[in-house]
Coordinates of C-alpha atoms and ligand atoms in Angstrom, one line a residue:
M1 CA 17.0 30.3 2.0
S2 CA 15.5 26.8 2.8
N3 CA 14.4 24.7 -0.1
K4 CA 11.7 23.2 2.1
K5 CA 8.7 25.4 1.5
I6 CA 5.7 24.6 3.7
L7 CA 2.2 26.1 3.8
I8 CA 0.6 25.7 7.2
L9 CA -3.2 25.7 7.2
P10 CA -4.5 25.1 10.8
G11 CA -8.2 25.6 9.9
D12 CA -11.0 25.5 12.5
G13 CA -11.7 24.0 15.9
I14 CA -8.9 21.6 17.1
G15 CA -7.1 22.2 13.9
N16 CA -5.4 25.2 15.5
E17 CA -4.6 23.4 18.7
V18 CA -3.0 20.3 17.1
M19 CA -1.1 22.4 14.6
S20 CA 0.5 24.5 17.4
E21 CA 2.1 21.3 18.7
V22 CA 3.6 20.6 15.3
L23 CA 5.0 24.2 15.1
K24 CA 6.8 23.5 18.4
I25 CA 8.5 20.5 16.9
I26 CA 9.4 22.5 13.8
N27 CA 11.0 25.1 16.0
W28 CA 12.8 22.5 18.0
M29 CA 14.2 20.9 14.7
E30 CA 15.3 24.3 13.4
K31 CA 17.1 25.1 16.6
T32 CA 18.8 21.9 17.3
K33 CA 19.2 20.2 14.0
S34 CA 20.0 23.2 11.8
I35 CA 17.2 22.3 9.4
S36 CA 15.4 25.3 8.1
F37 CA 11.9 25.4 6.7
D38 CA 10.4 28.2 4.8
I39 CA 7.0 28.5 6.4
S40 CA 3.9 30.4 5.3
E41 CA 0.7 30.3 7.5
R42 CA -2.7 31.2 6.2
L43 CA -6.4 30.8 7.0
V44 CA -8.6 28.0 5.7
G45 CA -12.1 26.7 6.3
G46 CA -14.7 28.6 8.3
T47 CA -12.2 30.9 9.8
A48 CA -11.1 31.9 6.3
Y49 CA -14.7 32.4 5.3
D50 CA -15.3 34.7 8.3
K51 CA -12.3 36.9 7.6
E52 CA -11.7 36.6 3.8
G53 CA -15.2 35.7 2.5
D54 CA -14.3 32.2 1.1
S55 CA -13.1 29.0 2.7
I56 CA -9.9 29.3 0.7
S57 CA -8.9 32.5 -1.0
D58 CA -7.2 32.6 -4.5
E59 CA -4.1 34.0 -2.9
T60 CA -3.9 31.1 -0.4
M61 CA -4.5 28.6 -3.3
Q62 CA -1.6 30.2 -5.2
V63 CA 0.7 29.8 -2.2
A64 CA -0.4 26.1 -2.0
L65 CA 0.5 25.6 -5.6
D66 CA 4.0 27.2 -5.1
V67 CA 5.1 25.4 -1.9
D68 CA 6.7 21.9 -1.6
A69 CA 4.1 20.6 0.9
V70 CA 0.9 21.7 2.6
L71 CA 0.3 20.8 6.2
F72 CA -3.5 20.9 6.9
G73 CA -5.2 20.8 10.3
A74 CA -9.0 20.4 10.1
V75 CA -12.0 22.4 9.0
G76 CA -15.7 22.6 9.7
G77 CA -18.2 23.3 12.4
S78 CA -22.0 23.9 12.8
R79 CA -21.5 27.7 12.7
W80 CA -21.0 27.5 9.0
D81 CA -23.9 25.0 8.2
N82 CA -25.9 27.6 6.4
V83 CA -23.1 29.0 4.3
E84 CA -23.6 28.3 0.5
R85 CA -22.1 25.0 -0.5
E86 CA -19.2 26.3 -2.6
K87 CA -18.0 28.5 0.3
R88 CA -18.4 25.9 3.1
P89 CA -15.3 25.0 5.1
E90 CA -15.1 21.5 3.4
A91 CA -15.1 23.1 -0.1
A92 CA -11.5 24.3 0.7
L93 CA -10.4 20.8 1.1
L94 CA -12.0 19.7 -2.2
R95 CA -10.4 22.7 -4.0
L96 CA -7.0 21.9 -2.6
R97 CA -7.3 18.2 -3.7
K98 CA -8.6 19.2 -7.1
D99 CA -6.2 22.1 -7.9
L100 CA -3.1 20.3 -6.6
D101 CA -4.3 17.1 -8.5
L102 CA -3.8 15.0 -5.3
F103 CA -4.6 11.7 -6.9
A104 CA -2.9 9.3 -4.4
N105 CA -4.1 9.2 -0.9
L106 CA -1.9 7.4 1.6
R107 CA -3.4 6.1 4.8
P108 CA -1.1 4.1 7.1
A109 CA -2.7 1.9 9.6
V110 CA -0.1 1.2 12.2
V111 CA -0.7 -0.4 15.6
L112 CA 1.8 0.8 18.1
D113 CA 2.5 -1.7 20.9
A114 CA 1.4 0.6 23.6
L115 CA -2.1 0.9 22.0
A116 CA -2.6 -2.6 20.7
E117 CA -5.3 -3.2 23.4
A118 CA -7.3 -0.2 22.1
S119 CA -8.2 -2.1 18.9
S120 CA -11.5 -3.7 18.5
L121 CA -9.7 -6.8 17.3
K122 CA -7.9 -9.3 19.5
T123 CA -4.4 -8.0 20.4
H124 CA -2.5 -10.8 18.7
L125 CA -4.2 -10.0 15.4
V126 CA -3.1 -6.4 15.4
K127 CA 0.1 -6.1 17.5
G128 CA 2.8 -5.0 15.1
L129 CA 0.4 -4.2 12.3
D130 CA 1.9 -1.8 9.7
I131 CA -0.1 -1.5 6.5
L132 CA -0.5 1.3 4.0
I133 CA -3.6 1.9 1.9
V134 CA -3.0 3.8 -1.4
R135 CA -6.4 5.1 -2.6
E136 CA -7.1 6.8 -5.9
L137 CA -8.6 10.1 -4.9
T138 CA -9.5 12.2 -7.9
S139 CA -11.5 10.0 -10.1
G140 CA -14.0 7.0 -10.0
V141 CA -17.6 7.0 -9.0
Y142 CA -17.4 10.2 -6.9
F143 CA -16.6 12.3 -10.0
G144 CA -17.8 10.2 -13.0
Q145 CA -20.5 11.7 -15.3
P146 CA -23.4 11.3 -15.9
R147 CA -24.7 11.5 -12.4
G148 CA -27.9 12.9 -10.9
I149 CA -31.4 12.1 -9.9
S150 CA -34.2 12.4 -12.4
K151 CA -37.9 11.9 -12.1
I152 CA -39.3 9.2 -14.4
S153 CA -42.9 9.1 -13.2
E154 CA -45.2 10.6 -10.5
T155 CA -44.0 8.0 -8.0
E156 CA -40.5 7.0 -9.4
S157 CA -37.2 8.7 -9.5
K158 CA -33.9 7.3 -10.9
A159 CA -30.4 8.0 -9.6
I160 CA -27.2 7.5 -11.6
D161 CA -23.6 7.5 -10.5
T162 CA -20.9 6.6 -13.0
Q163 CA -17.8 4.7 -12.1
V164 CA -15.1 5.6 -14.6
Y165 CA -11.4 5.1 -14.8
S166 CA -8.8 5.5 -17.6
T167 CA -5.6 3.6 -18.1
S168 CA -3.4 6.6 -17.1
E169 CA -5.4 7.3 -14.0
I170 CA -4.9 3.7 -12.8
K171 CA -1.3 3.6 -13.9
R172 CA -0.2 6.7 -12.0
V173 CA -1.7 5.7 -8.7
S174 CA -0.4 2.1 -9.1
K175 CA 3.1 3.5 -9.7
V176 CA 2.9 5.3 -6.3
A177 CA 1.8 2.0 -4.6
F178 CA 4.6 -0.1 -6.2
D179 CA 7.3 2.6 -5.4
L180 CA 6.2 2.7 -1.8
A181 CA 6.1 -1.0 -1.5
K182 CA 9.7 -1.1 -2.5
L183 CA 10.5 1.0 0.6
R184 CA 8.4 -1.3 2.8
S185 CA 7.8 -5.1 2.7
N186 CA 7.7 -5.2 -1.1
K187 CA 4.2 -6.4 -1.5
V188 CA 1.2 -4.8 -3.2
S189 CA -2.4 -6.2 -2.9
S190 CA -4.5 -4.6 -5.6
A191 CA -8.2 -4.6 -4.6
E192 CA -11.0 -4.2 -7.2
K193 CA -14.2 -6.1 -8.3
S194 CA -13.0 -7.4 -11.7
N195 CA -15.5 -10.2 -11.4
V196 CA -18.5 -7.9 -11.8
M197 CA -17.2 -4.5 -12.9
E198 CA -15.7 -3.3 -16.1
T199 CA -13.6 -0.7 -14.3
G200 CA -12.4 -3.5 -12.1
L201 CA -11.3 -5.5 -15.1
L202 CA -9.4 -2.5 -16.6
W203 CA -7.9 -1.9 -13.2
R204 CA -6.6 -5.5 -12.9
N205 CA -5.2 -5.4 -16.5
V206 CA -3.4 -2.1 -16.1
V207 CA -1.9 -3.1 -12.8
T208 CA -0.8 -6.5 -14.2
D209 CA 0.8 -4.8 -17.3
L210 CA 2.6 -2.2 -15.2
H211 CA 3.9 -4.9 -12.8
E212 CA 5.2 -7.0 -15.7
K213 CA 6.9 -4.1 -17.4
E214 CA 8.4 -2.1 -14.4
Y215 CA 7.9 -3.8 -11.1
T216 CA 8.6 -7.5 -11.3
S217 CA 10.7 -7.3 -8.1
V218 CA 7.6 -6.4 -6.1
D219 CA 5.2 -9.1 -5.1
L220 CA 1.8 -8.5 -6.5
E221 CA -1.5 -10.1 -5.6
H222 CA -5.0 -9.2 -7.0
I223 CA -7.8 -9.5 -4.4
L224 CA -11.5 -8.8 -4.8
A225 CA -12.4 -5.7 -2.7
D226 CA -15.0 -7.6 -0.7
N227 CA -12.6 -10.3 0.2
C228 CA -10.0 -7.6 1.1
A229 CA -12.5 -6.1 3.6
M230 CA -13.0 -9.6 5.2
Q231 CA -9.3 -10.3 5.3
L232 CA -8.6 -6.9 6.9
V233 CA -10.6 -7.9 10.0
R234 CA -9.6 -11.6 9.8
N235 CA -5.9 -11.4 9.4
P236 CA -4.8 -7.8 8.7
K237 CA -1.0 -8.5 9.0
Q238 CA -1.0 -10.4 5.7
F239 CA -1.1 -7.0 3.9
D240 CA 1.7 -4.5 3.2
V241 CA 0.4 -2.0 0.6
I242 CA -3.2 -2.1 -0.5
L243 CA -3.8 -0.4 -3.8
T244 CA -7.4 0.5 -4.6
D245 CA -9.8 2.9 -6.2
N246 CA -11.6 5.9 -4.7
L247 CA -14.8 4.1 -3.6
F248 CA -13.3 0.9 -2.2
G249 CA -10.5 3.0 -0.7
D250 CA -12.9 5.1 1.2
L251 CA -14.4 2.0 2.8
L252 CA -11.2 -0.1 3.2
S253 CA -9.2 2.8 4.7
D254 CA -11.8 3.5 7.4
T255 CA -12.0 -0.2 8.2
A256 CA -8.2 -0.4 8.5
A257 CA -8.2 2.8 10.6
M258 CA -10.5 1.2 13.2
L259 CA -8.0 -1.6 13.7
T260 CA -5.7 0.9 15.2
G261 CA -8.0 2.2 17.9
S262 CA -8.4 6.0 17.8
L263 CA -9.1 8.8 15.3
G264 CA -6.7 11.0 17.1
M265 CA -3.7 8.8 16.1
L266 CA -4.3 8.6 12.3
P267 CA -2.2 10.6 9.8
S268 CA -2.6 10.8 6.0
A269 CA -0.8 12.1 3.0
S270 CA -2.1 13.0 -0.5
L271 CA 0.3 13.2 -3.4
G272 CA 0.0 14.8 -6.8
P273 CA 2.0 14.5 -10.0
V274 CA 5.8 15.0 -10.1
K275 CA 6.4 18.6 -11.1
E276 CA 9.1 19.9 -13.6
N277 CA 11.6 20.5 -10.8
G278 CA 11.3 16.9 -9.6
T279 CA 9.2 17.6 -6.5
R280 CA 5.5 16.5 -6.3
A281 CA 2.5 18.4 -4.9
A282 CA 1.6 17.0 -1.5
M283 CA -0.7 17.6 1.4
Y284 CA -0.5 16.1 4.8
E285 CA -3.4 16.1 7.3
P286 CA -4.8 14.1 10.2
V287 CA -7.8 11.9 9.3
H288 CA -9.9 13.5 12.0
G289 CA -12.1 16.6 11.7
S290 CA -12.3 19.8 13.7
A291 CA -14.0 18.1 16.7
P292 CA -16.2 21.0 17.8
D293 CA -17.2 19.1 20.9
I294 CA -13.8 19.4 22.4
A295 CA -12.4 22.5 20.6
G296 CA -10.7 25.1 22.7
Q297 CA -10.4 22.8 25.8
S298 CA -6.9 21.5 25.2
K299 CA -8.3 17.9 25.1
A300 CA -7.4 17.1 21.5
N301 CA -4.9 14.4 20.7
P302 CA -2.1 16.1 18.6
L303 CA -0.4 12.8 17.6
A304 CA -2.3 12.4 14.3
M305 CA -1.2 15.9 13.3
I306 CA 2.4 15.2 14.5
L307 CA 2.5 11.9 12.6
S308 CA 1.2 13.7 9.5
F309 CA 4.2 16.0 9.8
A310 CA 6.4 12.9 10.1
M311 CA 4.9 11.7 6.8
M312 CA 5.8 15.1 5.3
L313 CA 9.4 14.7 6.3
K314 CA 9.5 11.2 4.7
Y315 CA 7.6 11.7 1.5
S316 CA 8.2 15.4 0.6
F317 CA 11.7 16.0 1.9
N318 CA 13.2 12.5 2.0
M319 CA 14.2 13.0 5.6
Q320 CA 13.8 9.4 6.6
E321 CA 15.8 9.6 9.8
D322 CA 14.1 12.7 11.1
S323 CA 10.7 11.2 10.2
Q324 CA 11.6 8.0 12.1
L325 CA 12.8 10.1 15.1
V326 CA 9.4 11.8 15.4
E327 CA 7.6 8.5 15.1
K328 CA 9.8 6.9 17.7
A329 CA 9.3 9.9 20.0
V330 CA 5.5 9.4 19.7
Q331 CA 5.9 5.6 20.5
N332 CA 8.0 6.3 23.5
V333 CA 5.6 8.9 25.0
L334 CA 2.8 6.3 24.7
L335 CA 5.0 3.5 26.2
K336 CA 5.4 5.8 29.2
G337 CA 1.6 5.7 29.7
L338 CA 1.0 9.3 28.7
R339 CA -2.4 9.7 27.1
T340 CA -4.9 12.3 26.0
A341 CA -8.4 11.4 27.0
D342 CA -9.4 9.8 23.7
I343 CA -6.8 7.0 24.1
A344 CA -6.7 6.7 27.9
D345 CA -7.9 3.9 30.0
S346 CA -8.4 3.9 33.8
A347 CA -4.7 3.2 34.4
N348 CA -3.5 6.3 32.5
K349 CA -2.9 9.8 33.7
I350 CA -4.8 12.1 31.2
I351 CA -2.8 15.0 29.8
S352 CA -3.7 18.0 27.7
T353 CA -2.9 18.7 24.0
K354 CA 0.0 21.0 25.0
E355 CA 1.4 18.5 27.6
M356 CA 1.3 15.8 24.9
G357 CA 3.2 18.1 22.5
D358 CA 5.7 18.9 25.2
A359 CA 6.2 15.2 26.0
V360 CA 7.0 14.5 22.4
I361 CA 9.6 17.2 22.4
E362 CA 11.1 15.8 25.6
E363 CA 11.4 12.4 23.9
L364 CA 12.9 14.0 20.8
K365 CA 15.6 15.6 23.1
I366 CA 16.3 12.3 24.8
L367 CA 16.5 10.3 21.5
S368 CA 18.7 12.8 19.8
G369 CA 20.8 13.7 22.8
N370 CA 19.9 17.4 22.5
Ligands
NAD1 P1 -14.4 14.6 14.0 O1 -13.3 13.8 13.5 O2 -14.2 16.1 14.1 O3 -14.8 14.1 15.5 C1 -15.4 12.8 15.7 C2 -15.2 12.5 17.2 O4 -13.8 12.1 17.4 C3 -15.5 13.6 18.1 O5 -16.1 13.1 19.3 C4 -14.2 14.2 18.5 O6 -14.1 14.9 19.7 C5 -13.2 13.0 18.4 N1 -11.9 13.4 17.9 C6 -11.6 13.7 16.6 N2 -10.3 14.1 16.6 C7 -9.8 14.0 17.8 C8 -8.5 14.2 18.4 N3 -7.5 14.6 17.6 N4 -8.4 14.0 19.7 C9 -9.4 13.6 20.5 N5 -10.6 13.4 20.0 C10 -10.8 13.6 18.7 O7 -15.7 14.3 13.1 P2 -17.2 14.9 13.1 O8 -17.6 15.2 14.5 O9 -18.0 14.1 12.3 O10 -17.0 16.3 12.4 C11 -16.8 17.6 13.0 C12 -16.5 18.6 11.9 O11 -15.3 18.3 11.3 C13 -17.6 18.7 10.8 O12 -17.8 20.0 10.5 C14 -17.0 17.9 9.7 O13 -17.5 18.3 8.4 C15 -15.5 18.2 9.9 N6 -14.6 17.3 9.3 C16 -13.5 17.8 8.7 C17 -12.5 16.9 8.2 C18 -11.2 17.6 7.7 O14 -11.0 18.7 7.9 N7 -10.4 16.8 7.0 C19 -12.6 15.6 8.4 C20 -13.8 15.0 9.0 C21 -14.7 15.9 9.5

């Protein structure tokens, strides 16, 4: 029996189409590399609501808690707009994040040579870009209490959101950032607003303290989050790992994503606490949604999903070589000019979702001599 237990949740819309291409790669790896995965596949999102009455059933949630890694496609669609909020497709995603305590969200922004021209920035600014944003995902202003809107007079209402962080919440996500920096270019840029926010001040103090005690070998810089946003579009290659809170991470990771060109190319990982057996809860998913406008037409770009699978190999199973093999296969396919419609220009032949998946497998065969 394999010790690599994966739960596959394709979801809705293009989630199914892009996940099918990952399953082909998994099959190929099992056949040619004698790696075995123990795979469960279940419904999530609107599809689960239609068949099981909820966007994620308790049974599926239990499987998610038991496996080593969850691979998630995408959920959502206008068909489910009128479903009550707690059963909506997106509620499944929130429950997975909450119940698995996925506190560290990893969003790489990598500009592959073949796609450097697709960026909205000048090519020389982004060519070779490889940064990683580590965003705190389960606390901060999106969850802090009190919150709400109250009426204070006939004509006035008042809205409150509360930004709140504790030492341990800051420390655990900072450890993830420092540990990952050690495997990369060894630099962490911690972004907050310590000049005007108390949470920013605590954030800076906790990060400084942790660095002094456990991570002096890693370069640390503190940067104000607004300056970080400016630097991301002025000179993004100065960064290696950017560590930041939930709110600033939401904005900075989307800014960094756009440096790379297309939504169809962006993977992500969300990590939880280390469990008693030494593994950590983890979920891997593309940044994009279910893309109802192109669902069912084999137009979706499966590379974000495939790159999310590569992240799973790296972070959940410590399979660095296999992860790099998949990433290299993706790069080579692009260097050959093969493109789905979302990343194509007039010089490219446009291929389907399935053809892109097949092209990645062909490259894997070439690269591994199988
Ligand atoms: P979206 O990411 O689904 O699509 C935005 C645009 O990008 C669309 O034009 C789409 O065709 C295109 N696109 C997205 N992924 C692509 C891919 N792999 N290949 C080619 N083109 C791609 O965002 P949206 O349209 O705002 O939302 C659609 C639905 O997805 C909504 O119900 C939303 O709630 C949901 N959503 C889910 C997730 C998730 O599951 N993690 C994330 C974002 C949005």
